[in-house]
CSV table of C-alpha atoms in Angstrom, one decimal:
chain,number,residue,atom,x,y,z
A,67,MET,CA,-0.6,-35.8,37.2
A,68,GLY,CA,-0.7,-37.2,40.7
A,69,ALA,CA,0.4,-35.3,43.9
A,70,THR,CA,3.6,-37.3,44.1
A,71,GLU,CA,4.7,-36.7,40.6
A,72,LEU,CA,3.7,-32.9,41.0
A,73,LYS,CA,5.9,-32.7,44.1
A,74,SER,CA,8.9,-34.3,42.3
A,75,VAL,CA,8.6,-32.0,39.2
A,76,LEU,CA,7.5,-28.7,40.8
A,77,PRO,CA,11.0,-27.5,42.0
A,78,ARG,CA,12.5,-28.2,38.6
A,79,GLU,CA,9.6,-26.4,36.8
A,80,LEU,CA,9.9,-23.4,39.2
A,81,LEU,CA,13.6,-23.0,38.4
A,82,ALA,CA,13.0,-23.3,34.7
A,83,SER,CA,10.3,-20.7,34.9
A,84,VAL,CA,12.5,-18.2,36.7
A,85,VAL,CA,15.1,-18.7,33.9
A,86,VAL,CA,12.6,-18.2,31.1
A,87,PHE,CA,11.1,-15.1,32.9
A,88,LEU,CA,14.7,-13.6,33.1
A,89,VAL,CA,15.1,-14.2,29.5
A,90,ALA,CA,11.6,-13.0,28.4
A,91,LEU,CA,11.6,-9.7,30.5
A,92,PRO,CA,14.1,-7.6,28.4
A,93,LEU,CA,12.9,-9.1,25.2
A,94,CYS,CA,9.2,-8.4,25.7
A,95,MET,CA,10.1,-4.7,26.2
A,96,GLY,CA,12.8,-4.6,23.5
A,97,ILE,CA,10.7,-6.1,20.9
A,98,ALA,CA,7.8,-3.7,21.7
A,99,ILE,CA,10.2,-0.7,21.1
A,100,ALA,CA,11.2,-2.3,17.9
A,101,SER,CA,7.7,-2.6,16.9
A,102,GLY,CA,7.0,1.1,17.4
A,103,MET,CA,4.8,0.1,20.6
A,104,PRO,CA,5.1,0.9,24.2
A,105,PRO,CA,7.2,-1.6,26.3
A,106,ALA,CA,4.1,-2.4,28.4
A,107,LYS,CA,2.4,-3.8,25.4
A,108,GLY,CA,5.1,-6.3,25.0
A,109,LEU,CA,4.9,-7.4,28.6
A,110,ILE,CA,1.1,-7.9,28.2
A,111,THR,CA,1.8,-10.2,25.3
A,112,GLY,CA,4.3,-12.1,27.2
A,113,ILE,CA,1.8,-12.6,30.3
A,114,ILE,CA,-0.9,-13.8,27.9
A,115,GLY,CA,1.6,-16.0,26.2
A,116,GLY,CA,2.6,-17.7,29.5
A,117,LEU,CA,-0.7,-17.9,31.4
A,118,VAL,CA,-3.1,-18.6,28.5
A,119,VAL,CA,-1.1,-20.1,25.6
A,120,GLY,CA,1.0,-22.1,28.0
A,121,TRP,CA,-2.1,-23.7,29.3
A,122,LEU,CA,-3.6,-24.5,25.9
A,123,ALA,CA,-0.5,-25.2,24.0
A,124,GLY,CA,0.0,-28.2,21.8
A,125,SER,CA,3.8,-27.9,22.3
A,126,PRO,CA,4.0,-28.0,26.1
A,127,LEU,CA,7.7,-26.9,26.4
A,128,GLN,CA,7.4,-24.1,23.9
A,129,VAL,CA,7.2,-20.5,25.2
A,130,SER,CA,5.2,-17.9,23.5
A,131,GLY,CA,5.5,-14.2,23.4
A,132,PRO,CA,6.4,-11.2,21.3
A,133,ALA,CA,8.8,-12.3,18.7
A,134,ALA,CA,11.5,-10.4,16.7
A,135,GLY,CA,10.2,-12.1,13.6
A,136,LEU,CA,7.0,-10.0,13.6
A,137,ALA,CA,8.6,-6.7,14.9
A,138,VAL,CA,9.2,-5.4,11.3
A,139,LEU,CA,5.7,-6.1,10.2
A,140,VAL,CA,4.1,-4.6,13.2
A,141,PHE,CA,6.2,-1.4,12.9
A,142,GLU,CA,5.0,-1.1,9.3
A,143,LEU,CA,1.5,-1.8,10.3
A,144,VAL,CA,1.4,0.8,13.2
A,145,ARG,CA,3.1,3.5,10.8
A,146,GLU,CA,0.5,2.9,8.1
A,147,HIS,CA,-2.8,2.3,10.0
A,148,GLY,CA,-2.1,3.5,13.7
A,149,MET,CA,-1.7,1.6,16.9
A,150,LEU,CA,-5.4,1.2,17.3
A,151,MET,CA,-5.8,-0.7,14.1
A,152,LEU,CA,-3.5,-3.4,15.3
A,153,GLY,CA,-6.4,-4.7,17.5
A,154,PRO,CA,-8.8,-5.6,14.6
A,155,ILE,CA,-5.7,-7.1,12.6
A,156,LEU,CA,-4.8,-9.3,15.5
A,157,LEU,CA,-8.3,-10.5,16.3
A,158,LEU,CA,-8.7,-11.6,12.6
A,159,ALA,CA,-5.3,-13.1,12.5
A,160,GLY,CA,-5.8,-15.1,15.6
A,161,LEU,CA,-9.4,-16.3,14.3
A,162,LEU,CA,-7.5,-17.5,11.1
A,163,GLN,CA,-5.0,-19.5,13.3
A,164,VAL,CA,-7.8,-21.0,15.3
A,165,LEU,CA,-9.7,-22.2,12.2
A,166,ALA,CA,-6.3,-23.5,10.7
A,167,GLY,CA,-5.8,-25.5,13.8
A,168,ARG,CA,-9.4,-26.8,13.8
A,169,PHE,CA,-9.2,-27.8,10.0
A,170,LYS,CA,-5.9,-29.6,10.7
A,171,LEU,CA,-3.8,-27.3,8.5
A,172,GLY,CA,-0.7,-27.1,10.8
A,173,CYS,CA,1.3,-29.5,8.7
A,174,TRP,CA,0.8,-27.3,5.7
A,175,PHE,CA,2.6,-24.3,7.3
A,176,ARG,CA,5.6,-26.6,7.8
A,177,VAL,CA,5.9,-27.4,4.2
A,178,THR,CA,7.0,-23.9,3.6
A,179,ALA,CA,10.5,-24.0,1.9
A,180,PRO,CA,13.1,-23.6,4.6
A,181,ALA,CA,15.0,-21.3,2.3
A,182,VAL,CA,12.1,-18.9,2.4
A,183,VAL,CA,11.6,-19.0,6.2
A,184,TYR,CA,15.3,-18.6,7.0
A,185,GLY,CA,15.6,-15.8,4.2
A,186,MET,CA,12.5,-14.1,5.8
A,187,LEU,CA,14.2,-14.3,9.3
A,188,ALA,CA,17.5,-13.0,8.0
A,189,GLY,CA,15.9,-10.1,6.2
A,190,ILE,CA,13.9,-9.2,9.4
A,191,GLY,CA,17.2,-9.5,11.4
A,192,VAL,CA,18.9,-6.9,9.1
A,193,LEU,CA,15.9,-4.5,9.3
A,194,ILE,CA,15.9,-4.8,13.2
A,195,VAL,CA,19.7,-4.1,13.2
A,196,LEU,CA,19.3,-1.1,10.9
A,197,SER,CA,16.4,0.3,12.8
A,198,GLN,CA,17.6,-0.3,16.5
A,199,ALA,CA,21.1,1.1,15.6
A,200,HIS,CA,19.2,4.4,15.5
A,201,VAL,CA,17.4,3.8,18.8
A,202,MET,CA,20.6,2.6,20.4
A,203,PHE,CA,21.8,6.4,20.1
A,204,ASP,CA,18.6,7.8,21.5
A,205,SER,CA,17.4,8.6,18.1
A,206,GLY,CA,14.3,7.5,16.3
A,207,PRO,CA,14.1,4.7,13.4
A,208,LYS,CA,13.3,5.7,9.8
A,209,PRO,CA,10.4,4.4,7.8
A,210,SER,CA,12.3,1.8,5.7
A,211,GLY,CA,15.5,-0.3,5.8
A,212,LEU,CA,17.1,1.6,3.1
A,213,ASP,CA,16.3,4.9,5.0
A,214,ASN,CA,17.8,3.6,8.1
A,215,LEU,CA,21.0,2.5,6.3
A,216,VAL,CA,21.4,5.8,4.5
A,217,GLY,CA,20.5,7.9,7.6
A,218,PHE,CA,22.8,6.1,10.1
A,219,PRO,CA,25.8,8.3,9.4
A,220,ALA,CA,23.7,11.5,10.3
A,221,THR,CA,22.5,9.6,13.5
A,222,LEU,CA,26.2,9.1,14.5
A,223,VAL,CA,27.1,12.8,13.7
A,224,GLN,CA,24.2,13.8,15.8
A,225,ALA,CA,25.3,11.6,18.6
A,226,ILE,CA,28.7,13.2,18.8
A,227,GLY,CA,27.0,16.6,19.3
A,228,PRO,CA,25.2,17.9,22.4
A,229,GLY,CA,22.6,15.6,24.0
A,230,SER,CA,22.5,12.0,25.3
A,231,GLY,CA,23.1,10.2,22.0
A,232,LEU,CA,26.8,9.3,22.7
A,233,GLN,CA,26.1,8.2,26.2
A,234,ALA,CA,23.2,6.1,25.1
A,235,GLY,CA,25.3,4.6,22.3
A,236,MET,CA,27.9,3.5,24.8
A,237,LEU,CA,25.3,1.8,27.0
A,238,GLY,CA,24.0,-0.1,23.9
A,239,LEU,CA,27.3,-1.0,22.5
A,240,GLY,CA,28.3,-2.2,26.1
A,241,THR,CA,25.1,-4.3,26.2
A,242,ILE,CA,26.0,-6.1,22.9
A,243,LEU,CA,29.6,-6.7,24.1
A,244,ILE,CA,28.3,-8.1,27.4
A,245,MET,CA,25.9,-10.4,25.6
A,246,TRP,CA,28.4,-11.6,23.2
A,247,SER,CA,31.1,-12.2,25.9
A,248,TRP,CA,28.6,-14.0,28.0
A,249,ASP,CA,27.6,-16.3,25.3
A,250,LYS,CA,31.4,-17.2,24.5
A,251,LEU,CA,32.7,-17.3,28.2
A,252,ARG,CA,29.7,-18.1,30.5
A,253,PRO,CA,30.6,-20.8,33.2
A,254,GLN,CA,28.7,-23.9,33.2
A,255,SER,CA,27.4,-23.2,36.6
A,256,LEU,CA,25.9,-19.9,35.6
A,257,ARG,CA,24.5,-21.2,32.3
A,258,PHE,CA,20.9,-20.2,33.6
A,259,VAL,CA,21.8,-16.6,33.8
A,260,PRO,CA,20.8,-15.0,30.3
A,261,GLY,CA,23.1,-12.6,28.6
A,262,ALA,CA,20.3,-10.1,27.8
A,263,LEU,CA,19.5,-9.8,31.5
A,264,LEU,CA,23.0,-9.4,32.4
A,265,GLY,CA,23.8,-6.8,29.8
A,266,VAL,CA,20.6,-4.7,30.6
A,267,GLY,CA,21.3,-5.0,34.4
A,268,ILE,CA,24.8,-3.8,34.1
A,269,ALA,CA,24.0,-1.0,31.6
A,270,THR,CA,21.1,0.2,34.0
A,271,GLY,CA,23.4,0.1,37.0
A,272,ILE,CA,26.0,2.2,35.3
A,273,SER,CA,23.5,4.7,34.0
A,274,LEU,CA,22.1,5.2,37.5
A,275,PHE,CA,25.5,5.3,39.2
A,276,MET,CA,26.7,8.0,36.8
A,277,ALA,CA,23.3,9.7,36.6
A,278,LEU,CA,23.3,9.5,32.7
A,279,ASP,CA,20.6,11.7,31.1
A,280,VAL,CA,19.5,9.1,28.6
A,281,LYS,CA,15.9,7.9,27.5
A,282,ARG,CA,14.5,5.3,29.8
A,283,VAL,CA,11.7,2.8,29.5
A,284,GLU,CA,8.2,4.2,30.0
A,285,VAL,CA,6.0,1.8,31.9
A,286,PRO,CA,2.8,2.8,33.5
A,287,ASP,CA,2.5,2.3,37.5
A,288,ASN,CA,-0.8,0.5,36.6
A,289,LEU,CA,-0.8,-2.1,34.0
A,290,SER,CA,-4.4,-1.5,33.2
A,291,ASP,CA,-3.4,1.9,31.9
A,292,ALA,CA,-1.6,0.1,29.0
A,293,ILE,CA,-4.7,-1.7,27.9
A,294,ASP,CA,-6.4,-0.3,24.8
A,295,TRP,CA,-9.7,-2.4,24.7
A,296,LEU,CA,-10.9,-3.1,21.2
A,297,ARG,CA,-13.9,-1.0,20.3
A,298,PRO,CA,-16.8,-2.3,18.2
A,299,ALA,CA,-16.4,0.5,15.8
A,300,ASP,CA,-12.8,-0.6,15.1
A,301,LEU,CA,-14.2,-4.0,13.8
A,302,MET,CA,-15.8,-2.1,10.7
A,303,ASN,CA,-12.1,-1.5,9.4
A,304,LEU,CA,-12.0,-5.3,8.7
A,305,ALA,CA,-13.8,-4.6,5.5
A,306,ASP,CA,-10.6,-2.6,4.3
A,307,PRO,CA,-8.8,-4.9,1.9
A,308,ALA,CA,-5.4,-3.6,3.4
A,309,ILE,CA,-6.5,-4.6,6.9
A,310,LEU,CA,-7.5,-8.0,5.6
A,311,ILE,CA,-4.1,-8.6,3.8
A,312,ALA,CA,-2.3,-7.4,7.0
A,313,ALA,CA,-4.2,-9.9,9.1
A,314,ILE,CA,-3.4,-12.8,6.7
A,315,ALA,CA,0.2,-11.7,6.6
A,316,VAL,CA,0.5,-11.8,10.6
A,317,ALA,CA,-1.4,-15.2,10.7
A,318,PHE,CA,0.8,-16.7,8.1
A,319,ILE,CA,4.2,-15.4,9.4
A,320,ALA,CA,3.3,-16.1,13.2
A,321,SER,CA,2.1,-19.5,12.3
A,322,ALA,CA,5.2,-20.4,10.3
A,323,GLU,CA,7.5,-19.1,13.0
A,324,THR,CA,5.7,-20.8,15.7
A,325,LEU,CA,5.7,-24.3,14.2
A,326,LEU,CA,9.3,-23.9,13.1
A,327,SER,CA,10.1,-23.2,16.7
A,328,ALA,CA,7.9,-26.1,17.9
A,329,ALA,CA,9.7,-28.6,15.5
A,330,ALA,CA,13.1,-27.2,16.8
A,331,VAL,CA,12.0,-27.7,20.4
A,332,ASP,CA,10.9,-31.3,19.7
A,333,ARG,CA,14.5,-32.1,18.6
A,334,MET,CA,15.8,-30.9,22.0
A,335,HIS,CA,14.0,-33.3,24.2
A,336,SER,CA,12.7,-36.7,24.3
A,337,GLY,CA,9.4,-36.1,26.1
A,338,GLN,CA,5.9,-35.5,24.8
A,339,ARG,CA,5.9,-34.5,20.9
A,340,SER,CA,4.1,-31.4,19.6
A,341,ASP,CA,0.5,-31.6,18.4
A,342,PHE,CA,0.9,-28.8,15.7
A,343,ASP,CA,-2.8,-28.3,15.0
A,344,LYS,CA,-3.5,-27.8,18.7
A,345,GLU,CA,-0.5,-25.4,19.0
A,346,LEU,CA,-1.9,-23.4,16.1
A,347,SER,CA,-5.3,-23.1,17.8
A,348,ALA,CA,-3.6,-22.1,21.1
A,349,GLN,CA,-1.7,-19.3,19.3
A,350,GLY,CA,-4.7,-18.1,17.7
A,351,VAL,CA,-6.5,-17.7,21.1
A,352,GLY,CA,-3.6,-15.9,22.4
A,353,ASN,CA,-3.4,-13.5,19.4
A,354,MET,CA,-7.2,-12.8,19.7
A,355,LEU,CA,-6.8,-11.9,23.3
A,356,CYS,CA,-3.8,-9.7,22.3
A,357,GLY,CA,-6.1,-8.0,19.7
A,358,LEU,CA,-8.9,-7.3,22.3
A,359,VAL,CA,-6.4,-5.5,24.8
A,360,GLY,CA,-4.3,-3.9,22.1
A,361,ALA,CA,-1.1,-5.8,22.7
A,362,LEU,CA,1.7,-7.1,20.4
A,363,PRO,CA,1.2,-10.2,18.4
A,364,MET,CA,2.8,-13.4,19.6
A,365,THR,CA,4.6,-16.6,18.2
A,366,GLY,CA,6.4,-19.5,19.7
A,367,VAL,CA,9.8,-18.2,20.5
A,368,ILE,CA,12.8,-20.5,20.0
A,369,VAL,CA,15.2,-18.4,22.3
A,370,ARG,CA,12.9,-18.7,25.3
A,371,SER,CA,11.8,-22.3,24.4
A,372,SER,CA,15.4,-23.5,24.3
A,373,ALA,CA,16.2,-21.8,27.6
A,374,ASN,CA,13.1,-23.6,28.9
A,375,VAL,CA,14.3,-26.9,27.8
A,376,GLN,CA,18.0,-26.4,28.9
A,377,ALA,CA,16.8,-25.3,32.4
A,378,GLY,CA,15.3,-28.7,32.8
A,379,ALA,CA,11.5,-28.1,32.1
A,380,THR,CA,9.5,-31.3,31.5
A,381,THR,CA,5.9,-30.0,31.6
A,382,ARG,CA,3.9,-26.8,30.6
A,383,MET,CA,4.0,-25.5,34.2
A,384,SER,CA,7.3,-23.8,33.6
A,385,THR,CA,5.7,-21.8,30.9
A,386,ILE,CA,2.8,-20.8,32.8
A,387,PHE,CA,4.8,-19.8,35.9
A,388,HIS,CA,6.9,-17.6,33.8
A,389,GLY,CA,3.8,-15.6,32.7
A,390,LEU,CA,2.9,-15.4,36.5
A,391,TRP,CA,6.4,-14.1,37.3
A,392,LEU,CA,6.0,-11.4,34.5
A,393,LEU,CA,2.7,-10.3,35.8
A,394,ALA,CA,3.9,-10.1,39.3
A,395,PHE,CA,6.9,-8.0,38.4
A,396,VAL,CA,5.1,-5.6,36.4
A,397,LEU,CA,2.4,-5.1,39.1
A,398,LEU,CA,4.8,-4.9,42.0
A,399,LEU,CA,8.2,-3.6,40.5
A,400,SER,CA,7.3,-1.3,37.6
A,401,SER,CA,9.6,1.4,39.0
A,402,VAL,CA,12.5,-0.9,38.3
A,403,LEU,CA,11.6,-1.1,34.8
A,404,GLN,CA,11.3,2.6,34.5
A,405,SER,CA,15.1,2.9,35.3
A,406,ILE,CA,16.2,0.8,32.2
A,407,PRO,CA,17.9,2.7,29.5
A,408,VAL,CA,16.0,2.4,26.1
A,409,ALA,CA,19.6,2.2,24.4
A,410,SER,CA,20.4,-1.0,26.4
A,411,LEU,CA,17.1,-2.7,25.2
A,412,ALA,CA,17.9,-1.6,21.6
A,413,GLY,CA,21.4,-3.2,22.1
A,414,VAL,CA,19.6,-6.5,23.0
A,415,LEU,CA,17.6,-6.2,19.8
A,416,VAL,CA,20.6,-5.5,17.7
A,417,TYR,CA,22.3,-8.6,19.1
A,418,THR,CA,19.2,-10.6,18.5
A,419,GLY,CA,18.9,-9.3,14.9
A,420,LEU,CA,22.4,-10.1,14.1
A,421,LYS,CA,21.7,-13.8,15.3
A,422,LEU,CA,18.7,-14.0,13.0
A,423,VAL,CA,21.1,-13.6,10.0
A,424,ASP,CA,22.3,-17.2,10.4
A,425,LEU,CA,25.1,-17.6,7.8
A,426,LYS,CA,25.6,-21.3,9.0
A,427,THR,CA,22.2,-22.0,7.8
A,428,PHE,CA,22.8,-20.0,4.5
A,429,ARG,CA,26.0,-22.2,3.9
A,430,GLY,CA,24.1,-25.3,4.9
A,431,LEU,CA,21.5,-24.7,2.1
A,432,GLY,CA,24.3,-25.2,-0.3
A,433,ARG,CA,24.2,-28.9,0.2
A,434,TYR,CA,20.8,-28.8,-1.8
A,435,GLY,CA,22.2,-26.7,-4.6
A,436,ARG,CA,22.5,-23.2,-5.5
A,437,MET,CA,18.8,-22.4,-6.0
A,438,PRO,CA,18.0,-22.7,-2.2
A,439,MET,CA,20.8,-20.3,-1.4
A,440,PHE,CA,19.6,-17.8,-4.2
A,441,THR,CA,16.1,-18.0,-2.7
A,442,TYR,CA,17.4,-17.3,0.8
A,443,ALA,CA,19.5,-14.3,-0.5
A,444,ALA,CA,16.6,-13.0,-2.7
A,445,THR,CA,14.0,-13.3,0.0
A,446,ALA,CA,16.2,-11.4,2.5
A,447,GLY,CA,17.2,-8.8,0.0
A,448,ALA,CA,13.6,-8.1,-1.1
A,449,ILE,CA,12.5,-7.7,2.5
A,450,ILE,CA,15.3,-5.4,3.3
A,451,PHE,CA,14.9,-3.1,0.1
A,452,THR,CA,11.1,-3.3,-0.3
A,453,ASP,CA,9.0,-4.7,2.5
A,454,LEU,CA,8.3,-7.9,4.4
A,455,LEU,CA,5.1,-9.1,2.2
A,456,THR,CA,7.0,-8.4,-1.0
A,457,GLY,CA,10.0,-10.4,0.3
A,458,VAL,CA,7.9,-13.4,1.2
A,459,LEU,CA,6.1,-13.3,-2.2
A,460,VAL,CA,9.4,-13.2,-3.9
A,461,GLY,CA,10.6,-16.2,-1.9
A,462,PHE,CA,7.4,-18.1,-2.7
A,463,GLY,CA,7.7,-17.1,-6.4
A,464,LEU,CA,11.3,-18.4,-6.7
A,465,THR,CA,10.1,-21.6,-5.0
A,466,LEU,CA,7.4,-22.2,-7.4
A,467,VAL,CA,9.7,-21.5,-10.3
A,468,LYS,CA,11.9,-24.3,-9.0
A,469,LEU,CA,9.0,-26.6,-8.6
A,470,ALA,CA,7.9,-25.9,-12.2
A,471,LEU,CA,11.4,-26.5,-13.6
A,472,LYS,CA,11.9,-29.7,-11.7
A,473,ALA,CA,8.3,-30.9,-12.5
A,474,SER,CA,9.1,-30.2,-16.3
A,475,ARG,CA,12.1,-32.2,-16.8
A,476,LEU,CA,11.8,-34.1,-20.0
A,477,LYS,CA,14.1,-36.4,-21.8
A,478,ILE,CA,13.4,-36.5,-25.5
A,479,SER,CA,15.1,-38.9,-28.0
A,480,VAL,CA,14.3,-40.4,-31.3
A,481,VAL,CA,15.0,-44.1,-31.6
A,482,PRO,CA,14.9,-46.1,-34.8
A,483,LEU,CA,12.8,-49.3,-34.8
A,484,GLU,CA,13.4,-52.6,-36.6
A,485,ALA,CA,10.7,-52.0,-39.1
A,486,GLU,CA,11.7,-49.8,-42.0
A,487,ASN,CA,10.8,-46.1,-41.6
A,488,GLU,CA,9.5,-46.6,-38.3
A,489,LEU,CA,10.8,-44.5,-35.2
A,490,GLU,CA,9.9,-44.1,-31.6
A,491,LEU,CA,9.7,-40.7,-30.1
A,492,ARG,CA,10.7,-41.5,-26.6
A,493,LEU,CA,9.5,-39.1,-23.8
A,494,VAL,CA,10.6,-39.6,-20.2
A,495,GLY,CA,9.6,-37.3,-17.4
A,496,ALA,CA,6.9,-34.6,-17.4
A,497,ALA,CA,5.8,-33.1,-20.8
A,498,THR,CA,4.4,-29.6,-20.0
A,499,PHE,CA,4.1,-26.4,-21.9
A,500,LEU,CA,7.7,-25.4,-20.8
A,501,LYS,CA,8.9,-28.3,-22.9
A,502,VAL,CA,7.1,-27.4,-26.1
A,503,PRO,CA,10.1,-25.7,-27.8
A,504,ALA,CA,12.3,-28.8,-27.2
A,505,LEU,CA,9.6,-31.1,-28.3
A,506,THR,CA,9.1,-28.9,-31.5
A,507,LYS,CA,12.9,-29.1,-32.3
A,508,ALA,CA,12.8,-33.0,-31.9
A,509,LEU,CA,9.8,-33.4,-34.2
A,510,ALA,CA,11.3,-31.1,-36.9
A,511,GLY,CA,14.3,-33.5,-37.2
A,512,ILE,CA,12.0,-36.7,-38.1
A,513,PRO,CA,12.1,-37.5,-41.9
A,514,ALA,CA,9.0,-37.3,-43.9
A,515,GLY,CA,7.1,-40.4,-44.6
A,516,SER,CA,8.1,-42.2,-41.3
A,517,THR,CA,5.7,-43.8,-39.0
A,518,VAL,CA,6.3,-42.5,-35.6
A,519,HIS,CA,5.2,-44.2,-32.2
A,520,VAL,CA,4.9,-42.0,-29.2
A,521,PRO,CA,4.5,-44.3,-26.2
A,522,LEU,CA,3.4,-42.3,-23.1
A,523,ASN,CA,4.0,-44.8,-20.5
A,524,ASN,CA,7.3,-43.3,-19.4
A,525,LEU,CA,5.6,-39.9,-18.6
A,526,SER,CA,4.5,-38.8,-15.2
A,527,TYR,CA,2.4,-36.3,-16.7
A,528,ILE,CA,1.5,-34.6,-20.2
A,529,ASP,CA,-0.5,-31.5,-20.5
A,530,HIS,CA,-2.8,-30.2,-23.3
A,531,SER,CA,-0.1,-28.1,-25.0
A,532,CYS,CA,2.2,-30.9,-25.6
A,533,LEU,CA,-0.7,-33.2,-26.8
A,534,GLU,CA,-2.0,-30.5,-29.2
A,535,LEU,CA,1.5,-30.0,-30.5
A,536,LEU,CA,1.9,-33.8,-31.3
A,537,GLU,CA,-1.6,-34.0,-32.9
A,538,GLU,CA,-1.1,-30.8,-35.0
A,539,TRP,CA,2.3,-32.1,-36.2
A,540,GLY,CA,0.7,-35.4,-37.2
A,541,ARG,CA,-2.0,-33.6,-39.2
A,542,ALA,CA,0.3,-31.2,-40.8
A,543,ASN,CA,2.8,-34.0,-41.9
A,544,ALA,CA,0.1,-36.5,-43.1
A,545,ALA,CA,0.1,-35.3,-46.5
A,546,HIS,CA,3.8,-36.3,-46.7
A,547,GLY,CA,3.1,-39.9,-45.8
A,548,THR,CA,4.0,-39.4,-42.1
A,549,LYS,CA,2.0,-41.4,-39.6
A,550,LEU,CA,1.8,-40.5,-35.9
A,551,VAL,CA,0.8,-43.2,-33.4
A,552,ILE,CA,0.2,-42.1,-29.9
A,553,GLU,CA,0.2,-44.9,-27.3
A,554,PRO,CA,-1.4,-43.7,-24.2
A,555,ARG,CA,-1.3,-47.0,-22.3
A,556,GLY,CA,-0.2,-46.6,-18.8
A,557,LEU,CA,-1.0,-42.8,-18.6
A,558,LYS,CA,-4.9,-42.9,-18.0
A,559,ARG,CA,-4.7,-41.0,-14.9
A,560,ARG,CA,-1.9,-38.8,-15.8
A,561,LEU,CA,-3.2,-37.3,-19.0
A,562,GLU,CA,-4.7,-33.9,-19.4
A,563,GLY,CA,-7.2,-34.0,-22.2
A,564,ARG,CA,-8.0,-36.8,-24.7
A,565,VAL,CA,-5.8,-38.1,-27.5
A,566,HIS,CA,-7.8,-37.4,-30.7
A,567,THR,CA,-7.4,-39.7,-33.9
A,568,THR,CA,-7.5,-37.8,-37.0
A,569,THR,CA,-6.0,-38.1,-40.7
A,570,GLY,CA,-2.5,-39.3,-40.4
A,571,ILE,CA,-2.8,-39.9,-36.7
A,572,GLY,CA,-3.2,-43.3,-35.1
A,573,SER,CA,-3.9,-44.0,-31.4
A,574,GLY,CA,-2.6,-47.2,-30.0
A,575,ALA,CA,-4.6,-49.5,-27.8
A,576,SER,CA,-5.2,-48.3,-24.3
């Protein structure tokens, strides 16, 4: 980029970077709290996402940082393994992402069924709402979604009693109301002001003016105090199968969410398209750095990225500058962050979680039939009532079942031929083990003494179970004068196994 071009785009990039910074600031802290981590950890991830990943990114207008989509998984990992184990998990997850990018696997993450991805995000959204509803009343979240749901009435009763719960709850609900109203009524001239910042700013001002005794954000005066360097001894824990599975889960979910966001960002502008493999590697580098310093994992985030595009950004400079503003704010104005009520940030997360439950997308899946809608609901439900990994596996399982059923569509018909006692068993589609019962029924209806021709040229595939059934039926009925003629012409490369010729069975020319 030449000096003249740089001079022309710099003002626009600076403005866009400020907008993204204002969007990212409350979200970085709120997502850290939702993840069971100190707010400063989320800010460190946001800084790395801007300064490092912004520089390396294959999607230049995408903004990376801590994401709500990983908050539930991180909360579970911290609860089960402790905060220090997050470092090795992120280091390995980041390495897997780098390797996936180097081996050009980015496109494969994008083939994940949309119903599974959107169902996953919806389930995560519900869990965020259920957990942060407790935090919004200055209480602590429970271990599971069901516990959070069942325990919420007790949290409300506790909030009505002595303490800060009711005051905190009013601040949190007020933040949600401000964000919702701003989204609906925001003037065009103020579109760059994010609702989250406005809600948190007003709630903070009210809490200070009224001297409310509520929990506030804890941010160290020195950012280096929030860094927990990865210790060599911690790397030994990578031999633990549970840690390995956790790293794979983080890598997969972070990659899927990142590339889904990158594809959405590409649809928002007409500039440079995303290089998904390069983006995946950049995210991996970022997550490895987050693991080294003990921060949160990162993904490409659609909320910040869309704000970046809408603010007029055309290059990666806006993303890099937003990381710089985060760093400067934390270093110079940490006392401002320490005055923010935790309940207000929880309100931001409740509103964010509600938006993840995208009913419009759910209804849109209905255009493709009932199965995608069922997959969405089942994935979300399994995540809510079990855990994130189980829910994702349920979604993938349903997708595989759907594929198996589609791949096994087989039309079976018995057609009389001109010659006497000659029939054609016509098979159209894919003959797999799932269709053995239907094929058995069709064969049972063929009269004894017939010559049965079975052309395979209308099949896309036939597996050994169907071949064996045909051959065994031919052998079993040969004594009754039945002759089976399998004609494999046209199916040489779609045939599993070899057609055998035995007594009573003929094989046509190939």
